[in-house]
Short mmCIF file of C-alpha atoms and ligand atoms in Angstrom, two decimals:
data_model
loop_
_atom_site.label_atom_id
_atom_site.label_comp_id
_atom_site.label_asym_id
_atom_site.label_seq_id
_atom_site.Cartn_x
_atom_site.Cartn_y
_atom_site.Cartn_z
CA MET E 1 176.93 57.91 43.27
CA GLU E 2 173.34 58.91 42.66
CA GLU E 3 170.71 57.63 45.05
CA ILE E 4 169.23 54.19 44.42
CA LYS E 5 165.51 54.36 43.78
CA VAL E 6 163.76 51.36 45.30
CA MET E 7 160.02 50.96 44.83
CA THR E 8 158.42 48.49 47.26
CA VAL E 9 155.04 47.16 46.14
CA CYS E 10 152.57 45.40 48.43
CA GLY E 11 148.85 44.77 48.47
CA THR E 12 147.67 42.35 51.13
CA ARG E 13 147.98 41.96 54.89
CA PRO E 14 150.84 39.43 54.95
CA GLU E 15 152.94 41.34 52.41
CA ALA E 16 152.55 44.58 54.35
CA ILE E 17 153.48 42.93 57.66
CA LYS E 18 156.52 41.23 56.18
CA LEU E 19 157.70 44.23 54.14
CA ALA E 20 157.15 46.83 56.88
CA PRO E 21 160.54 46.19 58.55
CA VAL E 22 162.23 46.30 55.12
CA VAL E 23 160.61 49.60 54.13
CA LYS E 24 161.53 51.12 57.50
CA ARG E 25 165.19 50.17 56.89
CA LEU E 26 165.13 51.44 53.31
CA GLU E 27 163.80 54.77 54.59
CA GLN E 28 166.73 55.07 56.99
CA GLU E 29 169.40 54.64 54.29
CA GLY E 30 170.71 57.96 52.97
CA LYS E 31 171.80 56.39 49.68
CA ILE E 32 168.36 54.96 49.00
CA ARG E 33 165.22 56.76 47.90
CA SER E 34 162.38 54.56 49.10
CA ILE E 35 159.02 54.71 47.34
CA LEU E 36 156.09 52.71 48.68
CA THR E 37 153.31 51.70 46.30
CA VAL E 38 150.32 49.82 47.65
CA THR E 39 147.96 48.17 45.21
CA GLY E 40 145.17 48.09 47.80
CA GLN E 41 144.39 44.45 46.86
CA HIS E 42 143.18 44.39 50.46
CA ARG E 43 141.63 47.52 51.93
CA GLN E 44 140.89 47.15 55.66
CA LEU E 45 143.44 44.37 56.24
CA LEU E 46 146.17 46.42 54.55
CA ASP E 47 145.35 49.79 56.07
CA GLN E 48 145.58 48.59 59.67
CA VAL E 49 149.11 47.30 59.01
CA LEU E 50 150.18 50.56 57.34
CA GLU E 51 148.89 52.47 60.33
CA LEU E 52 150.55 50.23 62.94
CA PHE E 53 153.96 50.45 61.29
CA THR E 54 153.46 54.15 60.30
CA LEU E 55 153.97 53.45 56.62
CA ASN E 56 152.82 56.24 54.30
CA PRO E 57 152.32 55.04 50.72
CA ASP E 58 153.45 57.32 47.92
CA TYR E 59 150.94 55.63 45.61
CA ASP E 60 147.74 53.72 46.33
CA LEU E 61 146.13 51.94 43.38
CA ALA E 62 142.95 51.16 45.40
CA VAL E 63 142.07 48.12 43.28
CA MET E 64 140.02 46.08 45.78
CA LYS E 65 136.49 45.01 44.89
CA GLU E 66 134.07 42.78 46.79
CA GLU E 67 134.66 39.14 45.78
CA GLN E 68 137.22 40.16 43.19
CA SER E 69 138.17 37.64 40.51
CA LEU E 70 141.84 36.83 40.06
CA SER E 71 141.81 37.93 36.40
CA GLY E 72 140.03 41.22 37.13
CA LEU E 73 142.43 41.97 39.96
CA THR E 74 145.42 41.10 37.76
CA ALA E 75 144.25 43.39 34.96
CA ARG E 76 143.56 46.34 37.30
CA ILE E 77 146.94 46.09 39.04
CA LEU E 78 148.88 45.65 35.79
CA THR E 79 147.48 48.71 34.01
CA LYS E 80 147.57 51.02 37.02
CA LEU E 81 151.05 50.03 38.14
CA ASP E 82 152.49 50.46 34.65
CA GLN E 83 151.66 54.19 34.71
CA ILE E 84 153.50 54.62 38.02
CA LEU E 85 156.54 52.66 36.88
CA ASN E 86 156.62 54.83 33.78
CA GLU E 87 156.60 58.02 35.86
CA GLU E 88 159.05 56.90 38.56
CA ASP E 89 161.37 54.56 36.64
CA PRO E 90 162.90 52.98 39.80
CA ASP E 91 166.19 51.05 39.81
CA LEU E 92 164.58 48.16 41.66
CA VAL E 93 161.05 46.96 42.36
CA LEU E 94 160.81 44.98 45.58
CA VAL E 95 157.97 42.49 45.96
CA HIS E 96 157.11 39.92 48.61
CA GLY E 97 155.86 36.35 48.65
CA ASP E 98 153.11 34.85 46.54
CA THR E 99 150.04 37.04 46.11
CA THR E 100 148.47 38.44 42.96
CA THR E 101 150.09 41.78 43.79
CA THR E 102 153.50 40.05 43.96
CA PHE E 103 153.30 38.35 40.59
CA VAL E 104 151.65 41.22 38.73
CA ALA E 105 154.07 43.84 40.10
CA SER E 106 156.97 41.64 38.97
CA LEU E 107 155.43 41.31 35.52
CA ALA E 108 154.81 45.07 35.24
CA ALA E 109 158.41 45.78 36.25
CA PHE E 110 159.72 43.23 33.74
CA TYR E 111 157.70 44.83 30.92
CA ARG E 112 159.52 48.09 31.70
CA GLN E 113 162.87 46.26 32.02
CA ILE E 114 163.18 47.24 35.67
CA LYS E 115 165.02 44.87 38.04
CA VAL E 116 162.89 42.83 40.45
CA GLY E 117 163.89 41.82 44.00
CA HIS E 118 161.79 38.98 45.46
CA VAL E 119 161.58 38.82 49.23
CA GLU E 120 160.55 35.39 50.64
CA ALA E 121 161.71 33.60 47.50
CA GLY E 122 162.10 29.88 46.88
CA LEU E 123 159.28 28.35 48.95
CA ARG E 124 157.69 25.49 47.02
CA THR E 125 155.06 22.79 47.42
CA TYR E 126 155.48 21.66 43.78
CA ASP E 127 151.71 21.32 43.64
CA LYS E 128 150.26 23.80 41.16
CA TYR E 129 146.91 24.05 42.96
CA ALA E 130 148.08 24.05 46.59
CA PRO E 131 148.20 26.73 47.74
CA TYR E 132 146.11 28.14 44.90
CA PRO E 133 146.96 30.44 43.20
CA GLU E 134 149.95 31.23 45.44
CA GLU E 135 152.26 28.38 44.41
CA MET E 136 152.18 29.58 40.80
CA ASN E 137 152.39 33.26 41.81
CA ARG E 138 155.61 32.51 43.68
CA CYS E 139 157.10 30.36 40.89
CA LEU E 140 156.28 32.95 38.22
CA THR E 141 157.75 35.74 40.34
CA GLY E 142 160.87 33.62 40.74
CA VAL E 143 161.24 33.39 36.98
CA LEU E 144 160.95 37.17 36.61
CA ALA E 145 163.13 38.19 39.57
CA ASP E 146 166.76 39.34 39.42
CA LEU E 147 167.47 39.15 43.17
CA HIS E 148 166.06 36.36 45.32
CA PHE E 149 165.95 36.86 49.09
CA ALA E 150 165.40 33.32 50.40
CA PRO E 151 164.41 32.85 54.06
CA THR E 152 166.21 29.49 54.48
CA ALA E 153 168.88 27.27 52.91
CA LYS E 154 166.12 24.91 51.77
CA ASN E 155 164.44 27.76 49.85
CA ARG E 156 167.80 28.57 48.30
CA ALA E 157 168.27 24.95 47.21
CA ASN E 158 164.83 24.99 45.55
CA LEU E 159 165.88 27.99 43.46
CA VAL E 160 169.25 26.50 42.57
CA ALA E 161 167.43 23.36 41.37
CA GLU E 162 165.45 25.64 39.03
CA ASN E 163 168.69 26.95 37.51
CA ILE E 164 168.59 30.36 39.18
CA ALA E 165 172.18 31.65 39.31
CA GLU E 166 173.60 31.11 42.81
CA GLU E 167 175.03 34.64 42.96
CA GLN E 168 171.50 36.04 42.65
CA ILE E 169 170.23 34.20 45.76
CA PHE E 170 170.73 35.47 49.32
CA VAL E 171 169.67 33.60 52.46
CA THR E 172 168.34 36.17 54.92
CA GLY E 173 165.84 34.60 57.34
CA ASN E 174 162.18 35.61 57.17
CA THR E 175 161.28 39.27 57.75
CA VAL E 176 158.10 38.16 59.54
CA ILE E 177 160.25 37.41 62.58
CA ASP E 178 161.53 41.02 62.50
CA ALA E 179 157.92 42.27 62.53
CA LEU E 180 156.83 39.78 65.19
CA LEU E 181 159.61 40.53 67.68
CA GLU E 182 158.91 44.22 67.34
CA THR E 183 155.20 43.77 68.06
CA VAL E 184 154.81 41.10 70.71
CA ASP E 185 154.68 42.47 74.26
CA ALA E 186 154.02 40.55 77.50
CA GLU E 187 152.31 43.66 78.97
CA TYR E 188 149.94 44.16 76.02
CA LYS E 189 146.28 44.71 76.98
CA PHE E 190 143.48 43.89 74.54
CA SER E 191 141.04 46.67 73.78
CA ASP E 192 138.50 44.23 72.27
CA GLN E 193 136.06 43.20 74.98
CA GLN E 194 135.70 39.56 73.83
CA LEU E 195 139.47 39.12 74.04
CA ARG E 196 139.73 40.91 77.38
CA GLU E 197 137.14 38.55 78.83
CA LEU E 198 138.72 35.34 77.52
CA ASP E 199 139.58 32.83 80.24
CA PHE E 200 143.17 31.83 79.48
CA SER E 201 143.13 29.24 82.29
CA LYS E 202 141.05 27.11 79.87
CA GLN E 203 142.45 25.45 76.73
CA VAL E 204 142.26 28.29 74.22
CA ILE E 205 142.58 27.50 70.51
CA LEU E 206 143.24 30.25 67.98
CA PHE E 207 141.70 29.28 64.64
CA THR E 208 142.05 30.96 61.23
CA CYS E 209 141.00 29.77 57.79
CA HIS E 210 140.85 31.60 54.47
CA ARG E 211 142.51 29.68 51.61
CA ARG E 212 140.83 29.66 48.21
CA GLU E 213 141.53 25.95 47.63
CA SER E 214 139.40 25.18 50.71
CA PHE E 215 136.34 27.16 49.60
CA GLY E 216 133.14 25.10 49.58
CA ARG E 217 133.12 21.54 50.95
CA PRO E 218 136.60 21.46 52.59
CA MET E 219 135.91 24.69 54.47
CA GLU E 220 132.50 23.41 55.53
CA ASP E 221 134.15 20.24 56.90
CA ILE E 222 136.79 22.28 58.70
CA PHE E 223 134.23 24.52 60.41
CA LYS E 224 132.05 21.55 61.40
CA ALA E 225 135.09 19.75 62.84
CA ILE E 226 135.99 22.80 64.94
CA ARG E 227 132.41 22.94 66.24
CA LYS E 228 132.56 19.23 67.13
CA VAL E 229 135.86 19.61 69.04
CA VAL E 230 134.32 22.41 71.12
CA GLU E 231 131.19 20.38 71.80
CA GLN E 232 133.33 17.41 72.93
CA ASN E 233 135.63 19.41 75.23
CA TYR E 234 134.12 21.62 77.90
CA GLN E 235 137.52 23.13 78.72
CA VAL E 236 138.11 24.35 75.17
CA GLU E 237 137.47 27.89 73.93
CA VAL E 238 138.01 28.81 70.28
CA VAL E 239 138.79 32.31 69.00
CA PHE E 240 138.24 32.73 65.26
CA PRO E 241 139.21 36.09 63.71
CA VAL E 242 137.15 35.75 60.54
CA HIS E 243 138.72 36.84 57.23
CA PRO E 244 136.56 39.49 55.46
CA ASN E 245 136.21 37.44 52.27
CA PRO E 246 132.41 36.86 51.95
CA GLN E 247 133.05 33.20 51.04
CA VAL E 248 134.58 32.73 54.50
CA LYS E 249 132.38 35.10 56.47
CA GLU E 250 129.05 33.67 55.32
CA LEU E 251 130.05 30.05 55.98
CA ALA E 252 131.49 30.93 59.40
CA THR E 253 128.24 32.66 60.34
CA ASP E 254 126.16 29.67 59.15
CA ILE E 255 128.16 26.99 60.98
CA LEU E 256 129.82 28.65 63.97
CA GLN E 257 127.77 31.69 64.99
CA GLY E 258 126.11 31.34 68.37
CA VAL E 259 127.97 28.12 69.33
CA ASP E 260 128.98 28.17 73.00
CA ARG E 261 132.71 28.81 73.59
CA ILE E 262 133.36 29.78 69.95
CA HIS E 263 134.22 33.46 69.70
CA LEU E 264 133.84 34.85 66.20
CA VAL E 265 135.68 38.14 66.01
CA GLY E 266 136.47 40.29 62.99
CA PRO E 267 139.95 40.14 61.47
CA LEU E 268 142.26 41.33 64.22
CA ASP E 269 144.84 44.06 63.81
CA TYR E 270 148.38 42.71 63.87
CA GLN E 271 149.19 43.91 67.38
CA PRO E 272 146.26 42.21 69.16
CA PHE E 273 146.63 39.20 66.87
CA VAL E 274 150.23 38.35 67.71
CA ASN E 275 149.68 39.07 71.37
CA LEU E 276 146.73 36.70 71.29
CA MET E 277 148.93 34.08 69.58
CA ALA E 278 151.42 34.49 72.41
CA ARG E 279 148.76 33.62 75.03
CA VAL E 280 146.73 30.77 73.52
CA ASP E 281 147.47 27.06 73.95
CA LEU E 282 147.14 25.83 70.39
CA ILE E 283 146.82 27.28 66.88
CA VAL E 284 144.80 25.63 64.11
CA THR E 285 145.20 27.43 60.79
CA ASP E 286 145.70 27.33 57.04
CA SER E 287 147.71 30.56 57.07
CA GLY E 288 151.24 30.70 55.74
CA GLY E 289 152.60 33.46 57.95
CA ILE E 290 151.23 31.99 61.15
CA GLN E 291 153.21 28.76 60.51
CA GLU E 292 156.33 30.91 60.60
CA GLU E 293 155.47 33.09 63.60
CA ALA E 294 153.97 30.61 66.06
CA PRO E 295 157.16 28.59 66.70
CA SER E 296 158.92 31.78 67.82
CA LEU E 297 156.22 32.06 70.48
CA ASN E 298 156.49 28.35 71.37
CA LYS E 299 152.97 27.59 70.18
CA PRO E 300 152.13 24.29 68.45
CA VAL E 301 150.38 24.67 65.08
CA LEU E 302 148.08 22.19 63.35
CA VAL E 303 147.91 23.13 59.67
CA LEU E 304 144.71 22.62 57.69
CA ARG E 305 146.46 21.70 54.46
CA GLY E 306 147.72 18.58 52.69
CA VAL E 307 151.02 20.20 51.74
CA THR E 308 153.07 23.16 52.89
CA GLU E 309 155.82 25.21 51.26
CA ARG E 310 157.25 25.69 54.80
CA LYS E 311 158.81 22.24 54.97
CA GLU E 312 161.60 23.16 57.38
CA VAL E 313 159.12 23.89 60.16
CA VAL E 314 157.47 20.49 59.66
CA GLU E 315 160.95 18.97 60.03
CA THR E 316 161.65 20.75 63.31
CA GLY E 317 158.34 19.35 64.60
CA ALA E 318 156.76 22.71 65.51
CA ILE E 319 153.87 22.26 63.09
CA LYS E 320 151.93 19.25 61.84
CA LEU E 321 149.90 18.98 58.64
CA ILE E 322 146.43 17.62 59.41
CA GLY E 323 144.63 18.16 56.07
CA THR E 324 140.98 19.14 55.69
CA SER E 325 139.03 15.95 56.44
CA TYR E 326 136.39 16.23 59.18
CA GLU E 327 137.44 13.07 61.07
CA GLN E 328 141.17 13.76 60.89
CA ILE E 329 140.84 17.32 62.16
CA ILE E 330 138.85 16.18 65.20
CA THR E 331 141.25 13.31 65.96
CA ARG E 332 144.43 15.36 65.58
CA ILE E 333 143.23 18.34 67.64
CA ASN E 334 142.06 16.03 70.43
CA GLN E 335 145.43 14.23 70.38
CA VAL E 336 147.42 17.40 70.93
CA LEU E 337 145.01 18.58 73.62
CA VAL E 338 145.48 15.43 75.71
CA ASP E 339 149.01 14.25 74.87
CA GLN E 340 151.24 16.48 76.99
CA GLN E 341 154.44 14.99 75.56
CA GLN E 342 153.43 15.64 71.96
CA TYR E 343 152.34 19.13 72.95
CA GLU E 344 155.68 19.95 74.60
CA GLN E 345 157.72 18.53 71.69
CA MET E 346 155.86 20.81 69.29
CA ALA E 347 155.98 23.84 71.56
CA GLN E 348 159.70 23.54 72.25
CA ALA E 349 160.80 22.91 68.63
CA GLU E 350 163.15 25.47 67.12
CA ASN E 351 162.09 28.19 64.72
CA PRO E 352 164.00 27.87 61.44
CA TYR E 353 163.08 31.34 60.19
CA GLY E 354 165.86 33.39 61.68
CA ASP E 355 166.80 35.93 64.26
CA GLY E 356 164.76 39.01 63.39
CA GLN E 357 167.56 40.59 61.33
CA ALA E 358 166.36 39.58 57.86
CA SER E 359 165.35 43.08 56.72
CA GLN E 360 168.73 44.48 57.66
CA ARG E 361 170.43 41.78 55.54
CA ILE E 362 168.18 42.50 52.58
CA VAL E 363 168.80 46.25 52.61
CA ARG E 364 172.55 45.81 53.06
CA LYS E 365 172.64 43.45 50.07
CA ILE E 366 170.71 45.94 47.92
CA LEU E 367 173.21 48.66 48.86
CA ASP E 368 176.16 46.36 48.04
CA LEU E 369 174.77 45.32 44.69
CA PHE E 370 173.80 48.77 43.49
CA THR E 371 176.87 50.67 44.70
CA ASN E 372 179.51 48.21 43.42
C1 LIG Q 401 144.99 37.08 49.49
C2 LIG Q 401 146.15 36.31 48.87
C3 LIG Q 401 146.54 35.16 49.77
C4 LIG Q 401 146.80 35.61 51.19
C5 LIG Q 401 145.63 36.42 51.69
C6 LIG Q 401 146.00 36.99 53.04
C7 LIG Q 401 146.03 36.25 46.41
C8 LIG Q 401 145.55 35.52 45.23
N1 LIG Q 401 145.71 35.72 47.61
O1 LIG Q 401 143.87 36.22 49.53
O2 LIG Q 401 147.72 34.58 49.27
O3 LIG Q 401 146.96 34.49 51.99
O4 LIG Q 401 145.38 37.49 50.78
O5 LIG Q 401 144.90 37.42 53.73
O6 LIG Q 401 146.69 37.25 46.27
N2 LIG Q 401 138.38 41.58 51.53
C9 LIG Q 401 137.82 42.69 52.16
N3 LIG Q 401 138.66 43.54 52.84
C10 LIG Q 401 139.99 43.33 52.91
C11 LIG Q 401 140.54 42.21 52.28
C12 LIG Q 401 139.73 41.35 51.58
O7 LIG Q 401 136.62 42.90 52.11
O8 LIG Q 401 140.69 44.13 53.54
C13 LIG Q 401 137.47 40.66 50.80
C14 LIG Q 401 136.98 41.23 49.46
O9 LIG Q 401 135.68 40.80 49.22
C15 LIG Q 401 137.95 40.57 48.47
C16 LIG Q 401 138.10 39.20 49.12
O10 LIG Q 401 138.16 39.46 50.53
O11 LIG Q 401 137.41 40.51 47.17
C17 LIG Q 401 139.29 38.40 48.68
O12 LIG Q 401 140.49 39.18 48.72
P1 LIG Q 401 141.76 38.74 47.79
O13 LIG Q 401 142.88 39.65 48.05
O14 LIG Q 401 141.29 38.55 46.40
O15 LIG Q 401 142.10 37.30 48.29
P2 LIG Q 401 142.39 36.72 49.71
O16 LIG Q 401 141.57 35.49 49.81
O17 LIG Q 401 142.31 37.76 50.77
N1 LIG Q 402 147.14 38.12 61.08
C1 LIG Q 402 146.59 39.26 61.66
N2 LIG Q 402 145.27 39.25 62.04
C2 LIG Q 402 144.46 38.17 61.83
C3 LIG Q 402 145.02 37.02 61.19
C4 LIG Q 402 146.35 37.02 60.82
O1 LIG Q 402 147.28 40.25 61.86
O2 LIG Q 402 143.27 38.22 62.19
C5 LIG Q 402 148.55 38.14 60.67
C6 LIG Q 402 149.42 36.97 61.08
O3 LIG Q 402 150.05 37.22 62.33
C7 LIG Q 402 150.43 36.86 59.96
C8 LIG Q 402 149.67 37.35 58.76
O4 LIG Q 402 148.57 38.10 59.26
O5 LIG Q 402 151.53 37.72 60.13
C9 LIG Q 402 149.21 36.19 57.95
O6 LIG Q 402 148.25 36.61 57.05
P1 LIG Q 402 147.19 35.64 56.40
O7 LIG Q 402 146.97 34.45 57.27
O8 LIG Q 402 146.01 36.47 56.04
O9 LIG Q 402 147.92 35.24 55.02
P2 LIG Q 402 149.00 34.14 54.63
O10 LIG Q 402 150.16 34.24 55.55
O11 LIG Q 402 148.29 32.82 54.69
O12 LIG Q 402 149.33 34.49 53.23
#
């Protein structure tokens, strides 16, 4: 049997984190020739992940621009990736999740009649604009994919309901848990001075916010609510690793810069970030990946969204959706800070995303399918 040529494509921070354990496994398989293509949809955020996990891309499309539009990004990825697919002609293109890179790489592979494997398939909010544009990116990738690696049984059921053939869906757990368990370390020491000097005997909140659907008024309300919570609670410290998107950075500077006990830091590398997650008291975020990781570290998460595609973790009670209204955010954060019983119920809830073996299951399934 000839070797199986698998091209993994990723472009943003979360895809790189969640595909790193898969690429590492692919590289170890003698029967597989692993090719890594990065679109460079993100530059700094992506490069730090590649470095941490010692991933060396074979191709880098370097498409990122300041404040890139979705259409411009789509067009740049599609034309550049097509040339590489033409040269390499892989047996399988592996994509992850719901970004522009994910959808466009799937489309480019389909145009060349190359099979597509979708890692983290089947998550749905059923709301076209939340998260935007990710819900549609994930649905469209699902339509184009040949193999669907679903983290949970619920994700599988969503795909079955969309008439995806059951034999093309594999429940694997989420690869983010593989990456997390490999990276979190009780002995880890922060090199960043602000983090080293944080007083963890206080109530420390880790806050992140970057979603496109919150740009403008909702994000302004969110930032003002965080400022209010800090002003109301002298024991509370907030750490906010600010996403490099100018729409986020400028607003964060306007509303939160210079406020006592709010620490604005740049986007953190994955290693300090997860080790910070492991030490804080509470997480307030609109991130997708953080909703999946935090319960493994027994940290309650308040999610700044009206809907989530991670419904199983709402059901276990580890996260709560609090929306984006100013009043609600303040009320709900204050509740968790004072109500010890609610806090413990959230912190002790189970993580539905698996045991850290998802990447191994994915690679084994690829081997099975392409050698039989
Ligand atoms: C993208 C994904 C989103 C994911 C997020 C993770 C899409 C449509 N969205 O959103 O699903 O949650 O990544 O972070 O694919 N920038 C930099 N340096 C970087 C990265 C970004 O300067 O390393 C700035 C640039 O100005 C860029 C902007 O951020 O134009 C937005 O980046 P983009 O990838 O378009 O969208 P995100 O909001 O990061
Ligand atoms: N993350 C990180 N540094 C940060 C913020 C997040 O390394 O400053 C990690 C986080 O642990 C998770 C992933 O990035 O694994 C989530 O990425 P993000 O929130 O940007 O995107 P989303 O998951 O919402 O698509």
